Tab-separated table of C-alpha atoms in Angstrom:
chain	number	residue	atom	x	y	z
A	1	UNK	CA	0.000	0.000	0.000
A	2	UNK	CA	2.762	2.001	0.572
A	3	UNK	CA	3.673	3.187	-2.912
A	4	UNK	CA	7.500	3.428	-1.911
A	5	UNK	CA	7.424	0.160	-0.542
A	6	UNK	CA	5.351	-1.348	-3.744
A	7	UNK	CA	8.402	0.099	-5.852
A	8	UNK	CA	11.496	-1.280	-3.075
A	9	UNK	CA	9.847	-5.052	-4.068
A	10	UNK	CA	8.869	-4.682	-7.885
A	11	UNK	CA	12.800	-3.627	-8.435
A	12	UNK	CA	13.834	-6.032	-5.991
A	13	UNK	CA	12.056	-8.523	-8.273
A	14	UNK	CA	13.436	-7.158	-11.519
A	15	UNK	CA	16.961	-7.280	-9.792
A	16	UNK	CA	16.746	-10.739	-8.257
A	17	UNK	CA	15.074	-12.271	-11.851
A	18	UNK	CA	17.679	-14.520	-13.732
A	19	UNK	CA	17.751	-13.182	-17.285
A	20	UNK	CA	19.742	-12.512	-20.085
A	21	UNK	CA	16.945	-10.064	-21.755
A	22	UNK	CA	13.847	-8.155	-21.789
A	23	UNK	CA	11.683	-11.512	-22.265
A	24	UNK	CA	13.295	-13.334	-19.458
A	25	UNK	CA	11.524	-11.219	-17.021
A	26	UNK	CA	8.069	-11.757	-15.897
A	27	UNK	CA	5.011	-9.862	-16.946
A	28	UNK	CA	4.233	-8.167	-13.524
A	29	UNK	CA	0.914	-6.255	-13.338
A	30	UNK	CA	0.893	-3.719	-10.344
A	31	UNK	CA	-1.889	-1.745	-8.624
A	32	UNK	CA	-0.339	0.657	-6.210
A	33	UNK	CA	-3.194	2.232	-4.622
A	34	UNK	CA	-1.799	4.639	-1.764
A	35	UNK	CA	-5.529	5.506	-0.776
A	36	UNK	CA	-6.476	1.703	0.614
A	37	UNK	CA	-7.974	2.538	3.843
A	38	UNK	CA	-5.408	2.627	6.776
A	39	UNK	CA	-4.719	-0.807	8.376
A	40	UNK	CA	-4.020	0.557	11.279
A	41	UNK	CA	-7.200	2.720	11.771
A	42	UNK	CA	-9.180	0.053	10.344
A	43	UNK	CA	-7.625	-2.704	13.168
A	44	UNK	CA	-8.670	0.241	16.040
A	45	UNK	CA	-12.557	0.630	14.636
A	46	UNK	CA	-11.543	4.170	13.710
A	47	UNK	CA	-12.346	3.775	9.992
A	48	UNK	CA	-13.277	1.276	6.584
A	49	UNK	CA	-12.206	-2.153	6.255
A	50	UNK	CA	-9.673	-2.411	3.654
A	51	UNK	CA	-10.559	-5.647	3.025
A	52	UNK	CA	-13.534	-4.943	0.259
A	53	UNK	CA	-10.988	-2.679	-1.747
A	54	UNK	CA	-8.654	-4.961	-1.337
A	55	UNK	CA	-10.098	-7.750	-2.984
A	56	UNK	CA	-12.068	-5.802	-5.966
A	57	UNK	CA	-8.226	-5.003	-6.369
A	58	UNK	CA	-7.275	-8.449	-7.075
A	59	UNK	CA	-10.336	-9.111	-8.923
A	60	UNK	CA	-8.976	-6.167	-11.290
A	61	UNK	CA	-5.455	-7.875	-11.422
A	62	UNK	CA	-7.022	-11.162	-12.322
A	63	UNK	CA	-9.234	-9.390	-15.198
A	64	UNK	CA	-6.057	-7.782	-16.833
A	65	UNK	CA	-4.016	-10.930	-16.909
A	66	UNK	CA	-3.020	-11.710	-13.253
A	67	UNK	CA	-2.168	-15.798	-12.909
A	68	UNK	CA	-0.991	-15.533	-9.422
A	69	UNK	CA	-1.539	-12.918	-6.555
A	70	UNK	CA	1.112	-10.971	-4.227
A	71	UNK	CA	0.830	-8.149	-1.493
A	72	UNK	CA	3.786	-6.513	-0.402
A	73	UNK	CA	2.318	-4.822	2.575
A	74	UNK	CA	2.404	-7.225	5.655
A	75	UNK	CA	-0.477	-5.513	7.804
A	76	UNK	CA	-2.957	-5.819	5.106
A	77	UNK	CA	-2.196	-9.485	5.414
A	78	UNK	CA	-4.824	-9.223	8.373
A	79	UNK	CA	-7.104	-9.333	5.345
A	80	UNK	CA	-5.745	-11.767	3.150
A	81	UNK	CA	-8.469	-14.504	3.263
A	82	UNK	CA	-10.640	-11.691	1.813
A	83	UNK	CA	-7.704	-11.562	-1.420
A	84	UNK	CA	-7.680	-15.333	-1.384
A	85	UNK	CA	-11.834	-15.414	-1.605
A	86	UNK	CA	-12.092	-12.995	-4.199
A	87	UNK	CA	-10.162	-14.659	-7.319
A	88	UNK	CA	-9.659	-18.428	-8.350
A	89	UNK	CA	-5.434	-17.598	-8.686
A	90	UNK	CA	-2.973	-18.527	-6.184
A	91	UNK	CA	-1.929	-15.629	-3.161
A	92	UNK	CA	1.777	-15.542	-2.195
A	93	UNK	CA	1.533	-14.817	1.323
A	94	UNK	CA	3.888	-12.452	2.518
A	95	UNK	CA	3.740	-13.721	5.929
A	96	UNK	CA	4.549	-17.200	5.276
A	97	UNK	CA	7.187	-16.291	3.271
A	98	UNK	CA	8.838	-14.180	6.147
A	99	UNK	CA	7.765	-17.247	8.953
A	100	UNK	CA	9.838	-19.641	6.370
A	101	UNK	CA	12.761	-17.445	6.249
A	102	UNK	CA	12.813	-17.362	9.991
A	103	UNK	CA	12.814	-20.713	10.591
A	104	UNK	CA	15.588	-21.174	7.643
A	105	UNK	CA	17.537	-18.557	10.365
A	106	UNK	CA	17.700	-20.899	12.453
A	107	UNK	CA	17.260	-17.751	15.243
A	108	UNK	CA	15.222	-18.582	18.739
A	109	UNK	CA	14.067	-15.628	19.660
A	110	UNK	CA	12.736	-12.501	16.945
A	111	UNK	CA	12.668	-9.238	17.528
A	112	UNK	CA	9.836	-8.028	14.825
A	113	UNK	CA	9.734	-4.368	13.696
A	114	UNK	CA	6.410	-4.158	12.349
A	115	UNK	CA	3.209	-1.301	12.285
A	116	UNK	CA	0.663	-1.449	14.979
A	117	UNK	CA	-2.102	-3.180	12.993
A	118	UNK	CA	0.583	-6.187	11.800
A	119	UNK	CA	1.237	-6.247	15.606
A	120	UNK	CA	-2.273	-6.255	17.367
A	121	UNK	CA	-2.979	-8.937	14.244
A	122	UNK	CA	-0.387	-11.312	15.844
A	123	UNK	CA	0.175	-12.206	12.465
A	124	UNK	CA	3.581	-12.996	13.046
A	125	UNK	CA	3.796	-13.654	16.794
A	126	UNK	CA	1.152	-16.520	16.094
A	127	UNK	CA	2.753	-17.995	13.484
A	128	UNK	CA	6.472	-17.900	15.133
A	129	UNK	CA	4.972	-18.970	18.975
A	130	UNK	CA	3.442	-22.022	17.097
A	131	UNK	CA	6.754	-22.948	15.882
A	132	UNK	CA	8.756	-22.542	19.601
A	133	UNK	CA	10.288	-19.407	18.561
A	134	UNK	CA	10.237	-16.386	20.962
A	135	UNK	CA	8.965	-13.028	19.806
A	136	UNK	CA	9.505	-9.577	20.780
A	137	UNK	CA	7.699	-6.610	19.195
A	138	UNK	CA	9.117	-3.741	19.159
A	139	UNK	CA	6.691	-0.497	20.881
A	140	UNK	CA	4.658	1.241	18.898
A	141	UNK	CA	4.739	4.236	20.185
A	142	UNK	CA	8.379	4.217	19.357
A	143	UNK	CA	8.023	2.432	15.738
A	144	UNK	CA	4.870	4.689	14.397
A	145	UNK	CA	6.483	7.698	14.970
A	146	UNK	CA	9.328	6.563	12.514
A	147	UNK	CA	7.203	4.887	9.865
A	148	UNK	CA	5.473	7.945	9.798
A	149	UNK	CA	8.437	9.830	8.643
A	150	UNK	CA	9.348	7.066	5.876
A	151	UNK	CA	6.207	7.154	4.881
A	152	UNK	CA	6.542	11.346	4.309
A	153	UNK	CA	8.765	10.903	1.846
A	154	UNK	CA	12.261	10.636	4.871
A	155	UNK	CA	14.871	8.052	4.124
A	156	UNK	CA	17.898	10.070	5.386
A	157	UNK	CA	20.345	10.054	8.097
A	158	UNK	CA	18.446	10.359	11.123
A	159	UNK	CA	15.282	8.082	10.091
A	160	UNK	CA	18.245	5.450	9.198
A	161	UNK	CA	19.704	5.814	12.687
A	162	UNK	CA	16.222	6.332	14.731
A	163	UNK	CA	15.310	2.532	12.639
A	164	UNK	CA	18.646	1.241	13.660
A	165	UNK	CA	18.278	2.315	17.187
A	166	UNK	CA	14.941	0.216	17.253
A	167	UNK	CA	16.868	-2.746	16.378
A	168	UNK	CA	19.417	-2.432	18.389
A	169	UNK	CA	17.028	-2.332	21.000
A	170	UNK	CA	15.111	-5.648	20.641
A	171	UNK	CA	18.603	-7.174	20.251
A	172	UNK	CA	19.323	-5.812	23.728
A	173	UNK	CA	16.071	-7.423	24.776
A	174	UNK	CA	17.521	-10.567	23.744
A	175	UNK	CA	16.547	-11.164	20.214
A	176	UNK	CA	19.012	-13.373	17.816
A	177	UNK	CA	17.550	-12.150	14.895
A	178	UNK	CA	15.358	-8.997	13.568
A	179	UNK	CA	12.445	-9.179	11.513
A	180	UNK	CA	11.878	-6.585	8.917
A	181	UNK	CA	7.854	-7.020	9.212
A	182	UNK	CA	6.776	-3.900	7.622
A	183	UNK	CA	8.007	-2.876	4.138
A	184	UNK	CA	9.123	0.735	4.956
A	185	UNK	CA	11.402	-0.641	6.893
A	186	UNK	CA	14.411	-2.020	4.719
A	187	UNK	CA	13.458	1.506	2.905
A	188	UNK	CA	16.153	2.664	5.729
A	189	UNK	CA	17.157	-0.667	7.495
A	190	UNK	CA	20.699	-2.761	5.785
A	191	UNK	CA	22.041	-6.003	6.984
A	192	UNK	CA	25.092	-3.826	8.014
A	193	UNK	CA	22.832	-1.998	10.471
A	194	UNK	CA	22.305	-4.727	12.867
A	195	UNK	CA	24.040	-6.775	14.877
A	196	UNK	CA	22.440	-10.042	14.397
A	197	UNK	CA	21.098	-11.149	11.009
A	198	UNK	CA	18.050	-9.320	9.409
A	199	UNK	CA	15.505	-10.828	8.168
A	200	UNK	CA	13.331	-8.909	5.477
A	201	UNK	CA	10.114	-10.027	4.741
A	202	UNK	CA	9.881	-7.901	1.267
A	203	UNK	CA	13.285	-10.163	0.082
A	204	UNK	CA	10.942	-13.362	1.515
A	205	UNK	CA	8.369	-12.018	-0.634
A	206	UNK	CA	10.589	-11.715	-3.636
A	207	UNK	CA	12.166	-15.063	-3.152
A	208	UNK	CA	8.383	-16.936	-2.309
A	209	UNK	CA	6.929	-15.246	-5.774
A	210	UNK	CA	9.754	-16.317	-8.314
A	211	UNK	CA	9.697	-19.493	-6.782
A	212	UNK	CA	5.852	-19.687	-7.390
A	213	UNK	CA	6.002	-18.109	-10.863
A	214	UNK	CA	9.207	-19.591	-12.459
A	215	UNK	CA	8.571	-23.072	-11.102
B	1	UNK	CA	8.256	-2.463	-22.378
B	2	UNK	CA	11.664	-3.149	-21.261
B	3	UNK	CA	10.577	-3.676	-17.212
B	4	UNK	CA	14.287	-1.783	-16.027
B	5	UNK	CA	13.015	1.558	-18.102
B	6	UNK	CA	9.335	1.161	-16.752
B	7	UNK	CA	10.754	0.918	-13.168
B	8	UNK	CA	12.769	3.753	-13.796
B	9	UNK	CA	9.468	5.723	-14.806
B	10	UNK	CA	7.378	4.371	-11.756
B	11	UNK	CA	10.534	5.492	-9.564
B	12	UNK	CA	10.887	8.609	-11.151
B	13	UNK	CA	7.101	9.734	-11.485
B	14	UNK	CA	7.195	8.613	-7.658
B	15	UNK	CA	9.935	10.834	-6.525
B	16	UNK	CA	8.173	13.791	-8.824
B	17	UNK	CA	5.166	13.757	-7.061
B	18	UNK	CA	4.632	16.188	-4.366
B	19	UNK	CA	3.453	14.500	-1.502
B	20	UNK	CA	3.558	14.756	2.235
B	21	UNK	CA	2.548	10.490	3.023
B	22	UNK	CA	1.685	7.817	1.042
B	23	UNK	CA	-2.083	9.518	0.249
B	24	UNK	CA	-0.421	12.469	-1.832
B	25	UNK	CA	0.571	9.824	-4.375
B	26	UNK	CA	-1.304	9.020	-7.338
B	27	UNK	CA	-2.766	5.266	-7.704
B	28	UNK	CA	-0.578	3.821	-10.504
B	29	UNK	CA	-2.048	0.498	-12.109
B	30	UNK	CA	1.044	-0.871	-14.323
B	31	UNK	CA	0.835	-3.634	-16.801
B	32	UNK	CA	5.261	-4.552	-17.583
B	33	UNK	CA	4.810	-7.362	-19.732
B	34	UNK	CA	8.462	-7.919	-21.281
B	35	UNK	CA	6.831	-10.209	-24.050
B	36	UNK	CA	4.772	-7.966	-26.110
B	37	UNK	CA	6.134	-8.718	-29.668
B	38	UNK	CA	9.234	-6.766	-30.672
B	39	UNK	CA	8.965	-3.267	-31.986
B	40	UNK	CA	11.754	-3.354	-33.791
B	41	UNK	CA	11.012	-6.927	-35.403
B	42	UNK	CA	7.507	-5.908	-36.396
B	43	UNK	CA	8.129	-2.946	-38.318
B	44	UNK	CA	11.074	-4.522	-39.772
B	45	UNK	CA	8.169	-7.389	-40.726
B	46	UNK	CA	9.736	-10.077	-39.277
B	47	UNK	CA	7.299	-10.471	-36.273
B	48	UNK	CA	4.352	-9.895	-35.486
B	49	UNK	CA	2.659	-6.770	-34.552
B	50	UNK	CA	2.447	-5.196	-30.907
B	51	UNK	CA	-0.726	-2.614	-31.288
B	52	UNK	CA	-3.206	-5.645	-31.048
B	53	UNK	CA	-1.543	-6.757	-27.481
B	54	UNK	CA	-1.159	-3.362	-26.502
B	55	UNK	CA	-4.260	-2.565	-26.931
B	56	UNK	CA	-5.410	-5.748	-24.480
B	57	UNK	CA	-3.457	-4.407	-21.993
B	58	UNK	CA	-4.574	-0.831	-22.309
B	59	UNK	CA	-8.387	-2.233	-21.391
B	60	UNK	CA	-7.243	-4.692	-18.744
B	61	UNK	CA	-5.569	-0.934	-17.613
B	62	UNK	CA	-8.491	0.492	-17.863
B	63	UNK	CA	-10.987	-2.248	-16.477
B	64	UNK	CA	-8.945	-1.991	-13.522
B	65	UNK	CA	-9.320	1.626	-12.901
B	66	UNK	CA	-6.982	3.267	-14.835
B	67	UNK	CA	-8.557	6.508	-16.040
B	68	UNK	CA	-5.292	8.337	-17.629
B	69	UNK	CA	-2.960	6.238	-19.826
B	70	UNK	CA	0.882	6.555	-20.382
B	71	UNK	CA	3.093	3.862	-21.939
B	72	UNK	CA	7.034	4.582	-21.101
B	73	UNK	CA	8.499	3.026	-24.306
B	74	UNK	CA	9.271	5.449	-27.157
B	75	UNK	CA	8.956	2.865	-30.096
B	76	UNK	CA	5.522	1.380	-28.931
B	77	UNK	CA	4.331	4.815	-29.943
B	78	UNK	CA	4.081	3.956	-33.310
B	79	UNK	CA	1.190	1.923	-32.376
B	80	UNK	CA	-0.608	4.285	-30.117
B	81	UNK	CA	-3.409	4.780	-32.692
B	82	UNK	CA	-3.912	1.172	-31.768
B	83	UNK	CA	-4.492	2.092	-27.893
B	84	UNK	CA	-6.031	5.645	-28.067
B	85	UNK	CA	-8.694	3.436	-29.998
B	86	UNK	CA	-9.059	0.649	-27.718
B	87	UNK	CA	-10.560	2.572	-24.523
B	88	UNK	CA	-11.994	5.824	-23.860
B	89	UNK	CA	-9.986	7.483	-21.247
B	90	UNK	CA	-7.375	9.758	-22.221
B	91	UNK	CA	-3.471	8.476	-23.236
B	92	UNK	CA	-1.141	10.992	-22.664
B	93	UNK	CA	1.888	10.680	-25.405
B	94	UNK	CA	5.339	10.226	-24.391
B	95	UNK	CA	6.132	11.613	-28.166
B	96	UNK	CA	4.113	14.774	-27.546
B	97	UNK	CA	5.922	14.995	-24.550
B	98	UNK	CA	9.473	14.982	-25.440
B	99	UNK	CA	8.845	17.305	-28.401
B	100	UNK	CA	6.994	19.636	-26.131
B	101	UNK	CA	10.285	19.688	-24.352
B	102	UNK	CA	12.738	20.272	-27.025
B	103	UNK	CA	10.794	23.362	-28.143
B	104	UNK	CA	10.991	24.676	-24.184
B	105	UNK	CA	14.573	23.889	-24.623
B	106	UNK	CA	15.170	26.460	-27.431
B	107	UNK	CA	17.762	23.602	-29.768
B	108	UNK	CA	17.762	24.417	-33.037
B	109	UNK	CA	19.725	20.957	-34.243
B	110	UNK	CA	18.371	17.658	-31.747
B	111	UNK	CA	20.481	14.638	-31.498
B	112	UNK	CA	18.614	11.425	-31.331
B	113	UNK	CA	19.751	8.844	-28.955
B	114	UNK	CA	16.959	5.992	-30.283
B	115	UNK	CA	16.050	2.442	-31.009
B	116	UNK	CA	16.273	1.435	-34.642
B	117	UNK	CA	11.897	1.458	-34.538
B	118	UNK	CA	11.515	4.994	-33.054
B	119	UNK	CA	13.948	5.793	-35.902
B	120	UNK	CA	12.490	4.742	-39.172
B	121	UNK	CA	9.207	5.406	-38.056
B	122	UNK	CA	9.704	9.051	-38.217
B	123	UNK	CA	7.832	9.579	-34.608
B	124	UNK	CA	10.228	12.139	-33.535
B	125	UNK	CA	11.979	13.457	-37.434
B	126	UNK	CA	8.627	14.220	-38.525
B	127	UNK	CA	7.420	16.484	-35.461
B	128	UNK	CA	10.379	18.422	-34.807
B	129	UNK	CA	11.291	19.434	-38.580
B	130	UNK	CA	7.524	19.971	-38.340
B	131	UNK	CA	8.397	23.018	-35.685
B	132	UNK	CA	11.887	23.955	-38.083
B	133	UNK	CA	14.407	21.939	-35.909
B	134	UNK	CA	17.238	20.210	-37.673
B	135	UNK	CA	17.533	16.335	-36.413
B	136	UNK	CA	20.448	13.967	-36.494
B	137	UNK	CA	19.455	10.432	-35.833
B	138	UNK	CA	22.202	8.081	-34.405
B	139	UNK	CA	23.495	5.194	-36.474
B	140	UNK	CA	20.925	2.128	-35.407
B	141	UNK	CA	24.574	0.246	-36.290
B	142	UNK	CA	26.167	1.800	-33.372
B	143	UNK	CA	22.867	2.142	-30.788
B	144	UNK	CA	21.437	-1.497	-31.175
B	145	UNK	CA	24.129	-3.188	-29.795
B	146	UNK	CA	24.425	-1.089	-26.618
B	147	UNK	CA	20.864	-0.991	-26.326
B	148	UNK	CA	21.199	-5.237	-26.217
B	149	UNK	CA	23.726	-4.976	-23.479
B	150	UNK	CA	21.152	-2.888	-21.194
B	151	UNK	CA	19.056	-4.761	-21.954
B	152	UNK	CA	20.460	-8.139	-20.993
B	153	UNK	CA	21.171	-5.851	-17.498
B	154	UNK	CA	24.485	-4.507	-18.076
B	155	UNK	CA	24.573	-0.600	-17.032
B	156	UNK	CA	28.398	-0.527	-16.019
B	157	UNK	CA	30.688	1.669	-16.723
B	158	UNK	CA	31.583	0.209	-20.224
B	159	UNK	CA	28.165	1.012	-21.248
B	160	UNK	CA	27.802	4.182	-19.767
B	161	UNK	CA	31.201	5.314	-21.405
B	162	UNK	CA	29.877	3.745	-25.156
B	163	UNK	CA	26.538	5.770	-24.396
B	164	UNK	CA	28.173	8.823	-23.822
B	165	UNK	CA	30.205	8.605	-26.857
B	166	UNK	CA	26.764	8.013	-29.438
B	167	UNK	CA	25.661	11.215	-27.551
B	168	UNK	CA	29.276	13.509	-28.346
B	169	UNK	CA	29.456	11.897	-31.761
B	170	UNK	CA	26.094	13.245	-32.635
B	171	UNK	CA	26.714	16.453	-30.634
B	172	UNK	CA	30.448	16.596	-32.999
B	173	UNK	CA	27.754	16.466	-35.694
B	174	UNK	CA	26.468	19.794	-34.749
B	175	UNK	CA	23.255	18.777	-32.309
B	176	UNK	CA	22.857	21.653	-29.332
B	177	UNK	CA	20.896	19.397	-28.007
B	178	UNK	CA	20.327	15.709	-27.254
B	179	UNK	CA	17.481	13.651	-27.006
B	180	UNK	CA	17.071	10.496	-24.815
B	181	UNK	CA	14.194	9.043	-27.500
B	182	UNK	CA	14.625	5.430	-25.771
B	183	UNK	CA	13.762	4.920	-22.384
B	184	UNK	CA	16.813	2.307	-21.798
B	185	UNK	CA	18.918	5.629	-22.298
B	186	UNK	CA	18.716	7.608	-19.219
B	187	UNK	CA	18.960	4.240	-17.253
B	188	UNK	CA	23.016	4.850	-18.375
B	189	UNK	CA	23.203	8.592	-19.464
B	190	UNK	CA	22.803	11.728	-17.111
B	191	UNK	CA	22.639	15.234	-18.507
B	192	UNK	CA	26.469	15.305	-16.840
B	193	UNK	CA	27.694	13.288	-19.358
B	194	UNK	CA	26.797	15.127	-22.426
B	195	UNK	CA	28.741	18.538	-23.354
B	196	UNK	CA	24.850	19.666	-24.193
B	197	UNK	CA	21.274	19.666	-22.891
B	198	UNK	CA	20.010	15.701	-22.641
B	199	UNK	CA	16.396	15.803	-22.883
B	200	UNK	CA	14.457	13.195	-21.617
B	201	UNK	CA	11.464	11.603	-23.117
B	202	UNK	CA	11.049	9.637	-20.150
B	203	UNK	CA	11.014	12.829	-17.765
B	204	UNK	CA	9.150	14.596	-20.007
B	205	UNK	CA	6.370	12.244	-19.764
B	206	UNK	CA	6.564	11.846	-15.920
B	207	UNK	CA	5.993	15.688	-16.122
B	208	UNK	CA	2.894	15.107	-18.943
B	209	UNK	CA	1.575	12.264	-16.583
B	210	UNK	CA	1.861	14.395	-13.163
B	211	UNK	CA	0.157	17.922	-15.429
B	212	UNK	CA	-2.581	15.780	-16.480
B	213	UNK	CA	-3.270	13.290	-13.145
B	214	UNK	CA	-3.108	16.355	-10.064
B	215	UNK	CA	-4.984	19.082	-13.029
C-alpha cells in the first residue's frame, strides 16, 4: 500500500530475476493504490475495512491478466483470506514467506519491527509462537512515529539511525535475529545496520513469488 | 516495455510527485509485460505486430481503474493509434511529450539517442522538422548493440562510457541538443555526461503524466 514500498519489491524482483533479456523477465501487473484505507485505523474501529478494496483489487489484477496474486504490505495481510476469496489464482503470502525465512535462520528468539495493525494482528507472533520461537515486538509508540516519517517521503540520516536504534534495542532485549515485518522498513534498514542477522520479509516475498512463478 | 526503463518511470514519477505520506501519491495500475512482440522486429516485418496486445493491456488498464494512460516506451508509440482506440480514457503521449520539451529547450539541431523502430518510423523526425528543428538520428549500427547490453542488465561503466560517446558523436555532428528518445537511455546517461542539454522523453512524460493526473 505504501507506494515506496510497492516500488522497493517490484525492483527487488526485476533485480533478483535470472535473465539474459527483456523476455526473461516476468510480466508483472501492479496496482499501487496509496488511498487503501489505513490498516491501522481500520484494526482500532476508527475507519473502513480495507478488506472490500482490497479484494475488488485483485479481482482487477485477475481481469487484466493476473495468474498468481502478491501483497507486499504485511499488515494488510490481516485481510488476506478476503484476497484469497475474491479470485480463483494462487496468493503468495507475505507472511509465510517471512515465517519460512525465519525458521531457515535458524534464530530462537525474533525481535519483529512491524506497524501497529501487523502487531495487534499477531500475524507474526502466532505464526512464530506455534513454531517454539520467541517473539519480541518492538513499541509502537516508538516504531509509528518513525514509519510515519518514511512514509513522508524521509529516508535520510536520522530516520536510518532512529530505525537502527529500534533494532538495536530488541537485540538488547535478547533477540538473535530482527524481523523486517513492515516494508518501509528495509526503505532505511541494511544487513550492516544490525548486529544479528536481518531478516526482510519484502526479500521473503521476492524469493516466495519467483519461486511460485518460475517453477 | 523493457521492465528496467518502466521501473525507472514508476521510480521517477514517484519521486516527482509532491506528496507529504503515502495519500499524496497518485494510484498507478502498471501492466510490464516484457513479451509484447518486438517493436523493432515488427516494423522490420519479421514479427508480429504489438498494437493488437497493446491494446489488451490498455483495457485490462483500464478495467482496472486506470482513467489516464501513459506507456514509457518510445517505439511502442508507433502503435498508439492502436491504444487511443481501444478505450476511452485519455493516453497521454510520451512523443508529444518529449517534443513539447525540445521546443521549451530552445535547440535548433536535436540529437537522437533511439532504437532502430523509433527511428524509421519518423515519430520524432517528422514532429520536430515539423516546428523547423534540424535532427540527427544516431546510427541504429552503433545504438542497437548497446541498447542489447542494457538490456540483458548490463549498465556498467563500459556502457555508460559507449553511451556517452553516441551522444558527443552526434553532438560533434552539430546537435545543441540531445534527445534520450529510448527509455533504456537515461537508465546509463545523465545530462552530466553530455557537453549539451540531454532531454528526456522519459522525464518529459513523468511531467505530462503528473500535469494531467493532479490538473
Amino acid at each position: 500500500m505504501g507506494p515506496a514500498a510497492t516500488l522497493d519489491f517490484l525492483v527487488r524482483l526485476h533485480a533478483a530475476t535470472p535473465a539474459q533479456g527483456d523476455a526473461d523477465h516476468l510480466r508483472v501487473i501492479t496496482d499501487s493504490d496509496p488511498r487503501v484505507p489505513g490498516r491501522n485505523a481500520a484494526l482500532s474501529g476508527d475507519g473502513p475495512s480495507p478488506g472490500p478494496p482490497l479484494a475488488a483489487m485483485a479481482r482487477g489484477l485477475v481481469t487484466a491478466g493476473a495468474e498468481l496474486l502478491a501483497m507486499p504490505c504485511n499488515a494488510a495481510h490481516g485481510w488476506a483470506n478476503e484476497i484469497v476469496a475474491a479470485t480463483p489464482v494462487p496468493f503468495v503470502s507475505m507472511i509465510d514467506a517471512a515465517v519460512a525465512a525465519v525458521l531457515a535462520s535458524g534464530a530462537r528468539t525474533v525481535g519483529v519491527l512491524a506497524a501497529d495493525a501487523t502487531l495487534r494482528s499477531g500475524l507474526y507472533r502466532n505464526a512464530l509462537t506455534a513454531h517454539g520461537i520467541a517473539v519480541i515486538d518492538v513499541a509502537s509508540a516508538d516504531f509509528m512515529p518513525v514509519l510515519a516519517r518514511i512514509k513522508g517521503g524521509d529516508t535520510g540520516p536520522a530516520v536510518r539511525a532512529a530505525m537502527a536504534a529500534l533494532a538495536a534495542g530488541l537485540v538488547a532485549q535478547g533477540a538473535d535475529a530482527v524481523l523486517a515485518a513492515c516494508t518501509e522498513v528495509p526503505l532505511v534498514l541494511s544487513p550492516a545496520d544490525v548486529a544479528v542477522p536481518l531478516i526482510d520479509a519484502t526479500g521473503a516475498l521476492v524469493d516466495a513469488v519467483l519461486a511460485a512463478a518460475l517453477a
